[in-house]
Amino acid sequence: MDTFLTKSPHAIDPYKRIEFTEDEKNALLNQRINNLKPYTVIDVITKVFHRNFTTDLTSYVFNHYEEFYSEDLCTGWKLSNAWVNRCRIIRPESVFDQKMEDFYVDILADTRIKLHLVKPGCEVLNTDITVEKQYRLRYEFNFLPCHLECHFAGVIIDEKDSLLKKYPFSLRMNKFLLPVFRNADDYIMMAKKILLRYIPDQIDSMIPLVVTDILEKSGISFGFGVFSESDVMGEYYFNIGYTKLYSPTTGGTKEKIVYPGTIIVNKDIIGNFTQLCATIMHEFTHHELCFPYLMLQKMHGHDYSSYLCRKNEFDNENLDPYALMEIHANTLPAYLFIQDIPGKKIAELLFQQYDNNHDIKTLEKILDDFCSYFFVPKSWGRRRLIDFGYKEFGGFSQYAGKKPIPNHISGLDKNESYTINESDGIKEYMSNPEFRRILDTGQFIYVEGHYCLNTSEYICYDYFGNPHLTEKAKTHMSECCLVFKNTYINKIIRSSGGVLYRDKSSVTRKPRYMLRDGSSPATAEGKALEKMLKKRIRDEAKLTESFNEMTKRLMSERRYTIPKLADATGLSEDTIKDLRNNSDKRFQIESIIVVCIALHLPPKVSYEYIEKSPSKFENGYNMMLYRYALDTWYMLTVSQVNRKIVEANGVPLTNLVEGFDEAGNEIEM
């Protein structure tokens, strides 16, 4: 008999009368699971239900010992004792197509089992058998909120009885019990399964999907809510909760208890039908794909009510469950709304209607008409058109971070792109020597989400001096832009908050060396050496341009006076004078770099100027970031460059930071 805990203490009590105090209501309003520490299925089995894999395996061996050896070899022998000397967990295994009340998980383990067998009635006849093999310990879950149970179901002896073998066409699940989508075919398969389950008549139908139909058939409740956070689009309730519901009819709000399987959408998007449908299906996807994971978290003791969807960027290097949930919810609805057969047919008809033109304006019209037909956002329509083989749409409706990118014709494979968020580009610059070598040539700059050749053929400037891609660049991206792989390997670089700055008042104390009587320690021989070396410096300066002279020449060519350059850089006028005249002073590398930025020197000239200076680059994150600035931001102002450096969590070159005063306080605009 199973004496272990089999039901989570955090299951909902269906017989409990639901009455909340004001404090409980307020607490429920804040019980939203969002970017908190996730727990795996092994965490729940061991920490909530207190199962021990070695103990479970040992217990099973004692009761089913005959399954662990060949009857042909040991007929008539009985078990005297058994030991599990090794039970090393390899991984959990599960599949998606299971009922929530009968959900199985296999724990694959590398085991070493020793059996001591004896002959009944003749104990002197005994033998030992050692079995070294991988076995699967099976656990049965009931994920219904009122149950939240877990039972040990036994050991799978034969691999053909494992879940992965029994359900070869089902999606695998990871250690958090989230489905693993490998490619577009998996999304297509999942979309068909969902439609077959709820609205089979919709499969391959030319009639667009109606969101309310699938909600009604799936039993999902839906309402509008009021959110204090501006970046919240929707909320999915997997537990009993308490929310503020909005009535479109009366325009009023009412606090109300909501039950598991409820979707709440921000009332602010009521007037945008496409966004409304997209948000509902986004939350519906969480219900369909993420329920086992959310119940795992509830089992573990977090009495959360709902999952709140924000417009957050996520860490792409280590995709946690919340990032995977958002990827699924942003991807699957496109396959529900735009199935292969009707999608391909509508696309073909639209291209015929526009005489198969493939210029940017025509493609924009086709994308608009395609999305209007299926009532979907452009990002969904773009994804499906690419699936259908229209690669040119790869450059449409894209974003770099949160900034929209001008449409351009791509033609690349689905896992490639000309577009990259600059924070990802900075990290690539720091980690990829080949990419760094390319940018260090000064031939490419970052423009509108792309690293493009810096020529007038591909880049133009507006009245404010901001660079843009030319029309030729947008239609000939392969000629001028670098290509990046769209894999989840780059971690987004964010500002950590606050501003780092260097105080102008802090100066380096320069000691003055004197003898005890106050005289100079310089000797006649030393002065003679000084005179000889200075003469040599003057003679060499006549043959090659010195750092000081190069400073004067660059300032003259760009018509910068000492006060003007001081204002542009944030350096003092005395420092500028020293850059022009003092051949003995060692300058901080930041001072040299900020002059290069202020004078808008091309990278090749900047590096030549720095090479002549007494200052050199050092190792470290900030130095690499400054090199990147010289390569790609040299056409910006110093304050703009410093702002970008601060946003990348670096130390600015000077106190001149756009949007902040010299003390590092944000300026109210």
XYZ file of C-alpha atoms in Angstrom:
669
model
C 0.000 0.000 0.000
C 1.291 3.460 -0.944
C 2.018 5.373 2.272
C 3.538 8.416 0.572
C 1.764 11.749 0.178
C -0.369 11.421 -2.950
C -2.282 14.715 -3.039
C -0.849 18.194 -2.993
C -2.079 20.294 -0.066
C -2.530 23.141 -2.548
C -5.364 21.539 -4.515
C -8.624 23.483 -4.653
C -11.265 22.350 -2.157
C -14.481 22.129 -4.241
C -16.656 22.011 -1.125
C -15.214 25.084 0.491
C -17.491 28.099 0.321
C -15.676 30.829 -1.555
C -15.806 33.993 0.502
C -12.879 36.392 0.555
C -11.993 39.150 2.937
C -10.763 42.437 1.482
C -7.170 41.458 2.263
C -7.639 38.085 0.544
C -9.156 39.800 -2.487
C -6.199 42.147 -2.781
C -3.797 39.234 -2.336
C -5.509 37.293 -5.131
C -5.205 40.269 -7.437
C -1.434 40.023 -7.024
C -1.082 36.239 -7.233
C 0.107 36.144 -10.819
C 2.853 33.830 -11.911
C 5.275 35.797 -14.038
C 9.013 35.213 -14.411
C 9.436 33.473 -11.056
C 11.644 30.488 -10.277
C 10.236 27.490 -12.166
C 10.037 23.972 -10.714
C 10.571 20.806 -12.736
C 8.541 17.613 -12.589
C 11.384 16.000 -10.604
C 11.246 18.888 -8.097
C 7.549 18.236 -7.578
C 7.879 14.442 -7.297
C 10.657 14.674 -4.710
C 9.857 17.859 -2.774
C 6.062 17.916 -2.755
C 5.215 14.206 -2.732
C 8.458 13.205 -0.977
C 9.147 10.343 -3.359
C 12.593 8.807 -3.387
C 13.497 7.186 -6.701
C 15.831 4.622 -5.127
C 13.201 3.660 -2.558
C 10.472 3.370 -5.205
C 12.698 1.196 -7.390
C 13.703 -1.002 -4.443
C 10.075 -1.481 -3.416
C 9.114 -2.469 -6.938
C 12.020 -4.915 -7.189
C 10.919 -6.695 -3.991
C 7.365 -7.111 -5.301
C 8.224 -7.909 -8.930
C 11.711 -9.393 -8.692
C 10.972 -12.016 -11.332
C 10.794 -9.241 -13.956
C 14.483 -8.450 -13.441
C 15.976 -11.803 -14.455
C 15.317 -14.607 -16.922
C 12.942 -17.333 -15.701
C 14.772 -19.806 -17.940
C 17.923 -19.361 -15.890
C 16.385 -19.149 -12.437
C 13.208 -21.245 -12.470
C 12.065 -22.083 -8.975
C 14.267 -19.537 -7.211
C 12.819 -17.074 -4.723
C 14.011 -13.637 -3.667
C 15.810 -13.471 -0.335
C 17.041 -9.900 -0.513
C 17.564 -7.066 -2.991
C 19.658 -3.922 -3.169
C 19.639 -0.920 -5.499
C 23.278 0.106 -5.579
C 22.821 2.787 -8.204
C 19.865 4.853 -9.347
C 21.191 7.807 -11.324
C 18.477 9.967 -12.882
C 19.060 10.715 -16.565
C 15.939 12.657 -17.523
C 12.155 12.800 -17.279
C 10.196 11.699 -20.348
C 6.616 12.489 -21.235
C 4.370 13.196 -24.208
C 1.726 15.811 -24.831
C -1.309 13.736 -25.859
C -2.536 12.678 -22.439
C -5.577 13.361 -20.298
C -5.028 15.807 -17.471
C -6.533 13.353 -14.971
C -4.317 10.463 -16.176
C -1.014 12.066 -17.064
C 2.068 9.844 -17.007
C 5.707 10.798 -16.654
C 8.621 8.375 -16.992
C 11.834 9.050 -15.076
C 14.681 7.394 -16.982
C 17.345 6.115 -14.600
C 20.653 4.318 -14.949
C 20.449 1.537 -12.346
C 22.478 -1.247 -10.769
C 20.368 -3.844 -8.937
C 21.618 -6.834 -6.942
C 19.287 -9.789 -6.217
C 20.013 -12.549 -3.720
C 17.990 -15.655 -4.649
C 17.528 -18.930 -2.732
C 15.932 -22.322 -3.429
C 12.780 -22.782 -1.302
C 13.396 -25.472 1.345
C 17.098 -25.515 0.634
C 18.540 -22.168 1.677
C 22.094 -23.380 1.249
C 21.463 -23.176 -2.475
C 21.625 -19.504 -3.261
C 22.865 -17.226 -5.981
C 23.429 -13.531 -6.637
C 22.350 -11.729 -9.768
C 23.506 -8.233 -10.687
C 21.465 -6.260 -13.223
C 22.872 -3.080 -14.775
C 20.339 -1.430 -17.050
C 18.358 1.725 -17.726
C 14.812 1.545 -16.400
C 11.937 3.996 -16.370
C 10.113 4.791 -13.143
C 6.568 5.789 -14.040
C 4.486 8.327 -12.124
C 0.826 9.089 -12.671
C -0.458 12.650 -12.199
C -3.913 14.117 -11.928
C -3.561 17.763 -12.925
C -7.181 18.795 -12.368
C -7.057 21.755 -9.934
C -9.277 20.009 -7.374
C -7.060 16.909 -7.307
C -3.349 17.636 -7.976
C -2.322 14.051 -7.248
C 0.759 11.948 -7.928
C 1.171 8.175 -7.614
C 4.049 5.833 -8.283
C 2.782 3.560 -11.068
C 5.678 1.121 -11.308
C 8.806 0.415 -13.337
C 8.826 0.018 -17.112
C 10.969 -3.021 -17.817
C 10.752 -3.141 -21.605
C 11.637 0.029 -23.531
C 8.863 -0.656 -26.044
C 6.385 0.131 -23.232
C 7.880 3.585 -22.614
C 5.791 6.652 -23.343
C 8.090 7.727 -26.169
C 7.667 4.364 -27.912
C 3.934 4.054 -27.280
C 3.237 7.558 -28.637
C 5.850 8.004 -31.401
C 3.922 10.788 -33.156
C 3.182 12.864 -30.078
C 5.178 15.922 -29.110
C 7.799 15.303 -26.450
C 7.668 17.346 -23.270
C 10.606 18.884 -21.429
C 11.421 18.685 -17.719
C 8.869 21.423 -17.005
C 6.160 19.483 -18.897
C 6.006 22.007 -21.706
C 5.739 20.620 -25.269
C 8.857 20.758 -27.417
C 8.257 22.140 -30.929
C 11.111 21.316 -33.310
C 9.845 22.962 -36.498
C 6.816 24.299 -38.365
C 5.514 20.761 -38.971
C 5.041 20.315 -35.217
C 2.966 23.492 -35.048
C 0.896 22.361 -38.043
C 0.254 19.002 -36.361
C -0.704 20.647 -33.052
C -3.078 23.085 -34.779
C -4.870 20.208 -36.535
C -5.225 18.283 -33.275
C -6.780 21.273 -31.540
C -9.182 21.969 -34.398
C -10.115 18.285 -34.610
C -10.842 18.252 -30.890
C -13.074 21.323 -30.820
C -14.245 22.364 -34.297
C -13.432 19.603 -36.837
C -15.467 21.337 -39.556
C -12.848 24.099 -39.550
C -10.061 21.820 -40.830
C -8.986 22.994 -44.334
C -11.994 25.327 -44.469
C -11.780 28.435 -46.631
C -13.972 30.220 -44.086
C -11.798 32.102 -41.554
C -11.714 30.845 -37.975
C -14.124 32.536 -35.562
C -12.529 32.930 -32.148
C -15.775 32.690 -30.201
C -16.474 29.269 -31.752
C -13.329 27.691 -30.380
C -13.819 29.337 -26.977
C -17.374 28.008 -26.758
C -16.400 24.458 -27.750
C -13.422 24.368 -25.383
C -15.408 25.700 -22.428
C -13.139 28.711 -21.932
C -14.680 31.743 -20.240
C -13.767 35.166 -21.571
C -14.049 38.733 -20.332
C -12.481 42.188 -20.420
C -10.353 43.443 -17.581
C -8.781 46.608 -16.227
C -5.003 46.488 -15.803
C -2.895 49.125 -14.147
C 0.127 47.987 -16.188
C 0.176 49.477 -19.695
C 2.154 46.575 -21.165
C -0.362 43.856 -20.210
C -2.461 42.473 -23.067
C -4.128 39.502 -21.407
C -4.280 37.143 -18.469
C -5.019 33.424 -18.219
C -6.567 32.060 -14.995
C -5.690 28.450 -14.150
C -6.832 28.795 -10.548
C -9.595 30.563 -8.666
C -8.898 34.275 -8.699
C -10.351 37.690 -8.197
C -10.311 40.410 -10.842
C -11.885 43.642 -12.056
C -14.152 42.900 -14.989
C -15.114 45.615 -17.453
C -18.523 45.799 -19.132
C -18.395 47.164 -22.726
C -22.157 47.768 -22.487
C -22.209 49.943 -19.366
C -18.605 51.081 -19.345
C -18.343 50.175 -15.670
C -16.185 47.713 -13.756
C -17.106 45.051 -11.245
C -14.929 42.971 -8.941
C -15.665 39.304 -9.435
C -14.397 35.806 -8.649
C -13.143 33.946 -11.720
C -12.553 30.222 -12.073
C -9.890 28.065 -13.752
C -10.061 28.262 -17.530
C -10.807 31.998 -17.793
C -9.227 34.467 -20.209
C -9.177 38.176 -19.384
C -8.232 40.651 -22.130
C -7.236 44.279 -21.623
C -10.265 46.478 -22.277
C -8.084 49.006 -24.092
C -7.901 46.795 -27.198
C -11.665 46.347 -27.623
C -11.654 48.639 -30.655
C -8.883 46.710 -32.422
C -10.559 43.526 -33.656
C -7.384 41.908 -35.015
C -5.406 42.522 -31.846
C -8.351 41.365 -29.750
C -8.560 38.034 -31.599
C -4.795 37.623 -31.463
C -4.694 38.215 -27.702
C -7.535 35.779 -27.037
C -5.809 33.058 -29.051
C -2.512 33.853 -27.348
C -4.118 33.147 -23.961
C -5.992 30.145 -25.372
C -2.637 28.674 -26.386
C -1.433 28.980 -22.786
C -4.524 27.023 -21.747
C -3.929 24.292 -24.312
C -0.157 23.895 -24.067
C 0.924 25.096 -20.635
C -1.645 23.666 -18.220
C 0.553 20.775 -16.902
C 3.415 23.197 -16.268
C 1.192 25.689 -14.464
C -0.269 22.896 -12.328
C 3.253 21.765 -11.438
C 3.907 25.218 -10.035
C 0.646 25.138 -8.103
C 1.462 21.668 -6.761
C 4.765 22.980 -5.456
C 3.031 25.394 -3.138
C 2.749 28.624 -5.073
C -0.904 29.494 -4.751
C -0.955 31.527 -7.934
C -4.165 32.434 -9.668
C -3.116 33.369 -13.155
C -0.390 33.901 -15.706
C 0.028 37.510 -16.783
C 1.253 38.220 -20.315
C 3.440 41.290 -20.702
C 5.307 42.676 -23.674
C 8.623 41.683 -22.149
C 11.870 40.834 -23.867
C 13.323 37.607 -22.653
C 16.733 36.133 -22.228
C 17.458 34.231 -25.428
C 20.537 32.452 -24.162
C 18.793 30.477 -21.441
C 15.194 30.055 -22.485
C 13.265 29.549 -19.261
C 9.699 28.144 -19.232
C 8.131 31.606 -19.377
C 10.049 32.471 -22.532
C 9.047 29.136 -24.099
C 5.416 29.753 -23.170
C 5.514 33.096 -24.943
C 7.218 31.624 -28.016
C 4.498 28.966 -28.232
C 1.681 31.473 -27.714
C 3.143 33.848 -30.301
C 3.544 31.071 -32.874
C 0.780 28.457 -32.681
C -2.223 30.790 -33.345
C -0.882 31.581 -36.821
C -1.249 27.890 -37.695
C -4.756 27.740 -36.222
C -5.951 30.738 -38.241
C -4.017 30.063 -41.458
C -3.991 26.384 -42.388
C -1.915 25.124 -45.294
C -4.617 24.466 -47.901
C -6.680 27.675 -47.554
C -3.544 29.746 -46.833
C -1.715 28.650 -49.985
C -4.811 29.125 -52.121
C -5.454 32.692 -50.923
C -1.779 33.580 -51.390
C -1.810 32.291 -54.979
C -4.986 34.233 -55.781
C -3.516 37.453 -54.388
C -0.301 37.156 -56.407
C -2.379 36.541 -59.519
C -4.502 39.582 -58.693
C -1.371 41.749 -58.521
C 0.152 40.258 -61.715
C 2.848 38.427 -59.730
C 4.719 41.669 -59.017
C 7.343 41.383 -56.302
C 8.259 45.010 -55.585
C 7.994 46.248 -52.010
C 4.758 48.232 -52.432
C 2.984 45.309 -54.120
C 4.199 42.857 -51.498
C 2.926 45.201 -48.771
C -0.527 45.185 -50.405
C -0.510 41.400 -50.702
C 0.460 41.026 -47.033
C -2.275 43.482 -45.984
C -4.943 41.669 -48.028
C -3.749 38.246 -46.850
C -3.933 39.251 -43.185
C -7.293 40.990 -43.641
C -8.793 37.825 -45.116
C -7.810 35.704 -42.113
C -8.179 38.520 -39.510
C -4.622 38.068 -38.247
C -1.705 40.391 -37.369
C 0.939 40.963 -40.010
C 3.518 38.985 -38.062
C 1.331 35.866 -38.342
C 0.614 36.418 -42.033
C 4.306 36.991 -42.734
C 5.281 33.765 -40.946
C 2.799 31.649 -42.900
C 3.647 33.202 -46.276
C 7.292 32.322 -45.642
C 6.171 28.777 -44.760
C 4.438 28.661 -48.162
C 7.712 29.487 -49.920
C 7.448 33.264 -50.336
C 10.855 34.067 -48.859
C 10.719 37.716 -49.899
C 8.374 38.393 -46.963
C 11.208 37.606 -44.539
C 12.003 41.319 -44.403
C 8.434 42.470 -43.664
C 6.811 43.393 -40.334
C 10.003 42.908 -38.366
C 11.256 44.535 -35.187
C 14.722 45.117 -33.760
C 13.990 45.152 -30.060
C 10.813 47.226 -29.911
C 11.601 49.351 -32.959
C 9.804 48.556 -36.235
C 12.110 47.889 -39.178
C 11.307 49.297 -42.662
C 10.074 46.589 -45.000
C 12.711 45.119 -47.275
C 12.953 42.144 -49.621
C 14.821 39.302 -47.947
C 14.928 36.025 -49.850
C 16.870 34.297 -47.053
C 16.062 30.951 -45.474
C 13.727 30.945 -42.467
C 16.546 30.690 -39.945
C 18.457 33.617 -41.449
C 17.862 37.359 -41.333
C 19.445 40.665 -42.233
C 17.841 42.141 -39.098
C 19.364 42.067 -35.622
C 18.773 43.986 -32.420
C 21.829 46.176 -31.832
C 22.249 44.874 -28.286
C 22.621 41.404 -29.787
C 25.016 42.893 -32.329
C 27.165 44.333 -29.531
C 27.397 40.945 -27.855
C 28.265 39.301 -31.166
C 30.979 41.927 -31.668
C 32.488 41.066 -28.302
C 32.333 37.293 -28.666
C 32.892 36.744 -32.393
C 36.382 37.737 -33.649
C 35.323 37.385 -37.284
C 32.392 39.771 -36.849
C 34.648 42.168 -34.939
C 37.208 42.071 -37.736
C 34.511 42.973 -40.277
C 33.210 45.940 -38.261
C 36.726 47.149 -37.476
C 37.227 47.783 -41.188
C 34.737 50.656 -40.869
C 32.866 49.548 -43.980
C 29.627 48.678 -42.136
C 27.456 50.714 -39.768
C 24.260 49.838 -37.924
C 21.252 51.310 -39.734
C 17.551 50.566 -39.112
C 18.212 47.112 -37.673
C 20.932 46.114 -40.153
C 24.693 46.214 -40.538
C 24.954 47.847 -43.942
C 27.791 48.996 -46.197
C 28.448 52.643 -45.434
C 28.176 54.061 -48.952
C 25.845 56.645 -50.460
C 24.426 53.940 -52.722
C 22.880 52.140 -49.744
C 22.658 54.755 -46.967
C 21.127 58.223 -46.999
C 20.728 60.815 -44.232
C 17.686 62.829 -43.233
C 17.561 66.520 -42.224
C 18.600 65.634 -38.653
C 21.582 63.568 -39.769
C 20.000 60.185 -39.017
C 21.005 57.367 -41.400
C 18.430 55.361 -43.385
C 18.534 52.581 -45.965
C 18.066 53.730 -49.539
C 15.385 52.162 -51.722
C 18.098 50.262 -53.563
C 19.378 48.806 -50.304
C 15.881 47.600 -49.364
C 15.576 45.695 -52.640
C 19.209 44.503 -52.861
C 19.945 43.462 -49.273
C 22.281 40.672 -50.383
C 24.634 43.291 -51.868
C 25.014 45.469 -48.810
C 23.941 43.839 -45.516
C 25.376 41.178 -43.220
C 23.353 38.014 -42.561
C 22.625 36.576 -39.104
C 21.293 33.242 -37.942
C 17.961 33.459 -36.137
C 18.788 31.035 -33.352
C 18.056 31.480 -29.667
C 21.648 31.930 -28.608
C 22.035 35.653 -27.966
C 21.265 37.114 -24.602
C 19.650 40.518 -24.773
C 21.789 43.185 -23.072
C 19.747 45.470 -20.839
C 20.528 48.502 -18.746
C 20.718 47.623 -15.065
C 19.229 50.961 -14.067
C 21.057 54.037 -12.839
C 23.786 55.876 -14.637
C 27.531 55.535 -14.255
C 29.458 58.714 -14.811
C 32.858 60.182 -14.172
C 32.987 63.233 -11.932
C 34.733 66.153 -13.676
C 36.005 67.462 -10.370
C 38.042 64.338 -9.687
C 41.603 64.809 -10.905
C 44.725 62.733 -10.663
C 47.234 64.256 -8.218
C 50.622 64.756 -9.913
C 53.555 64.702 -7.450
C 56.374 67.238 -7.772
C 59.782 65.807 -6.927
C 62.256 68.060 -4.967
C 65.387 67.633 -2.911
C 65.373 68.355 0.843
C 66.708 71.860 0.266
C 63.858 72.544 -2.178
C 66.035 72.431 -5.283
C 65.349 70.355 -8.366
C 66.866 66.845 -8.484
C 67.761 67.370 -12.163
C 71.530 67.169 -12.803
C 73.619 68.742 -15.569
C 73.963 65.333 -17.224
C 70.216 64.791 -16.989
C 69.469 68.163 -18.542
C 71.851 67.433 -21.385
C 70.034 64.138 -22.012
C 66.712 65.986 -21.946
C 67.980 68.481 -24.519
C 69.210 65.718 -26.810
C 65.974 63.698 -26.641
C 63.747 66.729 -27.258
C 65.831 67.609 -30.304
C 65.377 64.067 -31.588
C 61.606 64.335 -31.065
C 61.528 67.587 -33.021
C 63.582 66.091 -35.835
C 61.347 62.994 -36.060
C 58.225 65.165 -35.966
C 59.399 66.888 -39.124
C 59.355 63.519 -40.910
C 56.179 61.991 -39.415
C 53.064 63.698 -38.101
C 52.914 63.585 -34.310
C 49.814 62.924 -32.225
C 49.592 66.613 -31.279
C 49.881 67.752 -34.868
C 47.307 65.205 -35.998
C 44.929 66.585 -33.357
C 45.430 70.109 -34.723
C 44.956 68.941 -38.321
C 41.776 66.979 -37.633
C 40.270 69.871 -35.691
C 41.188 72.288 -38.475
C 39.754 70.078 -41.230
C 36.478 69.791 -39.341
C 36.500 73.443 -38.276
C 36.508 72.785 -34.551
C 37.905 75.388 -32.165
C 39.100 74.458 -28.700
C 35.886 75.719 -26.982
C 33.688 74.018 -29.605
C 35.416 70.649 -29.198
C 35.266 70.963 -25.403
C 31.502 71.516 -25.609
C 31.059 68.617 -28.041
C 33.073 66.127 -25.976
C 32.455 67.095 -22.371
C 36.224 67.480 -21.852
C 37.755 70.603 -20.391
C 39.446 73.199 -22.623
C 42.727 72.516 -20.812
C 42.503 68.874 -21.853
C 41.917 69.874 -25.488
C 44.936 72.180 -25.324
C 47.051 69.336 -23.960
C 45.864 67.087 -26.792
C 47.124 69.729 -29.221
C 50.391 70.729 -27.552
C 51.560 68.466 -24.724
C 53.659 65.605 -26.081
C 54.567 64.284 -22.631
C 51.137 63.852 -21.089
C 49.462 60.454 -20.995
C 45.732 60.720 -21.638
C 42.983 58.333 -20.659
C 41.916 56.282 -23.670
C 38.333 57.550 -23.131
C 39.502 61.112 -23.852
C 41.006 60.074 -27.185
C 37.924 58.049 -28.151
C 35.492 60.838 -27.324
C 37.442 63.207 -29.599
C 37.155 60.649 -32.420
C 33.396 60.485 -31.879
C 32.953 64.263 -31.678
C 34.928 64.778 -34.908
C 32.975 61.930 -36.592
C 36.191 60.220 -37.657
C 35.821 57.078 -39.784
C 37.058 53.952 -37.961
C 40.257 53.706 -39.998
C 41.201 57.295 -39.113
C 40.182 56.798 -35.459
C 42.430 53.783 -35.018
C 45.329 55.600 -36.725
C 44.803 58.558 -34.377
C 44.686 56.290 -31.313
C 47.800 54.454 -32.502
C 49.709 57.762 -32.524
C 48.481 58.662 -29.033
C 50.234 57.628 -25.809
C 47.022 55.808 -24.790
C 46.127 52.245 -25.759
C 43.105 49.980 -25.504
C 42.973 47.653 -22.530
C 41.003 44.446 -22.028
C 37.479 44.354 -20.651
C 33.841 44.910 -21.508
C 33.965 48.721 -21.626
C 36.980 48.798 -23.937
C 35.285 46.409 -26.349
C 32.141 48.531 -26.201
C 34.191 51.651 -27.046
C 35.675 49.886 -30.076
C 32.160 49.040 -31.208
C 31.193 52.697 -30.770
C 34.094 53.802 -32.973
C 33.063 51.300 -35.642
C 29.311 51.940 -35.806
C 28.269 55.066 -33.863
C 30.869 57.565 -35.070
C 28.254 59.592 -36.985
C 26.258 60.234 -33.791
C 26.881 62.986 -31.257
C 28.890 62.249 -28.129
C 25.798 62.521 -25.919
C 23.938 60.029 -28.137
C 26.859 57.595 -28.061
C 27.164 57.896 -24.288
C 23.437 57.200 -23.982
C 23.847 54.005 -26.005
C 26.827 52.989 -23.871
C 24.816 53.514 -20.670
C 21.905 51.510 -22.114
C 24.376 48.671 -22.772
C 25.375 48.856 -19.084
C 28.760 50.409 -19.867
C 30.634 53.395 -18.458
C 30.137 56.520 -20.639
C 33.159 58.250 -22.124
C 32.292 61.557 -20.430
C 29.449 63.019 -18.353
C 27.740 64.214 -21.532
C 24.847 61.698 -21.693
C 21.673 62.370 -23.667
C 18.671 62.594 -21.338
C 20.764 63.039 -18.168
C 22.468 65.919 -16.448
C 26.130 65.836 -15.420
C 25.231 64.367 -12.035
C 23.577 61.385 -13.737
C 19.981 62.452 -12.987
C 17.372 61.943 -15.681
C 16.188 65.181 -17.256
C 12.449 65.668 -17.377
C 11.386 66.272 -20.954
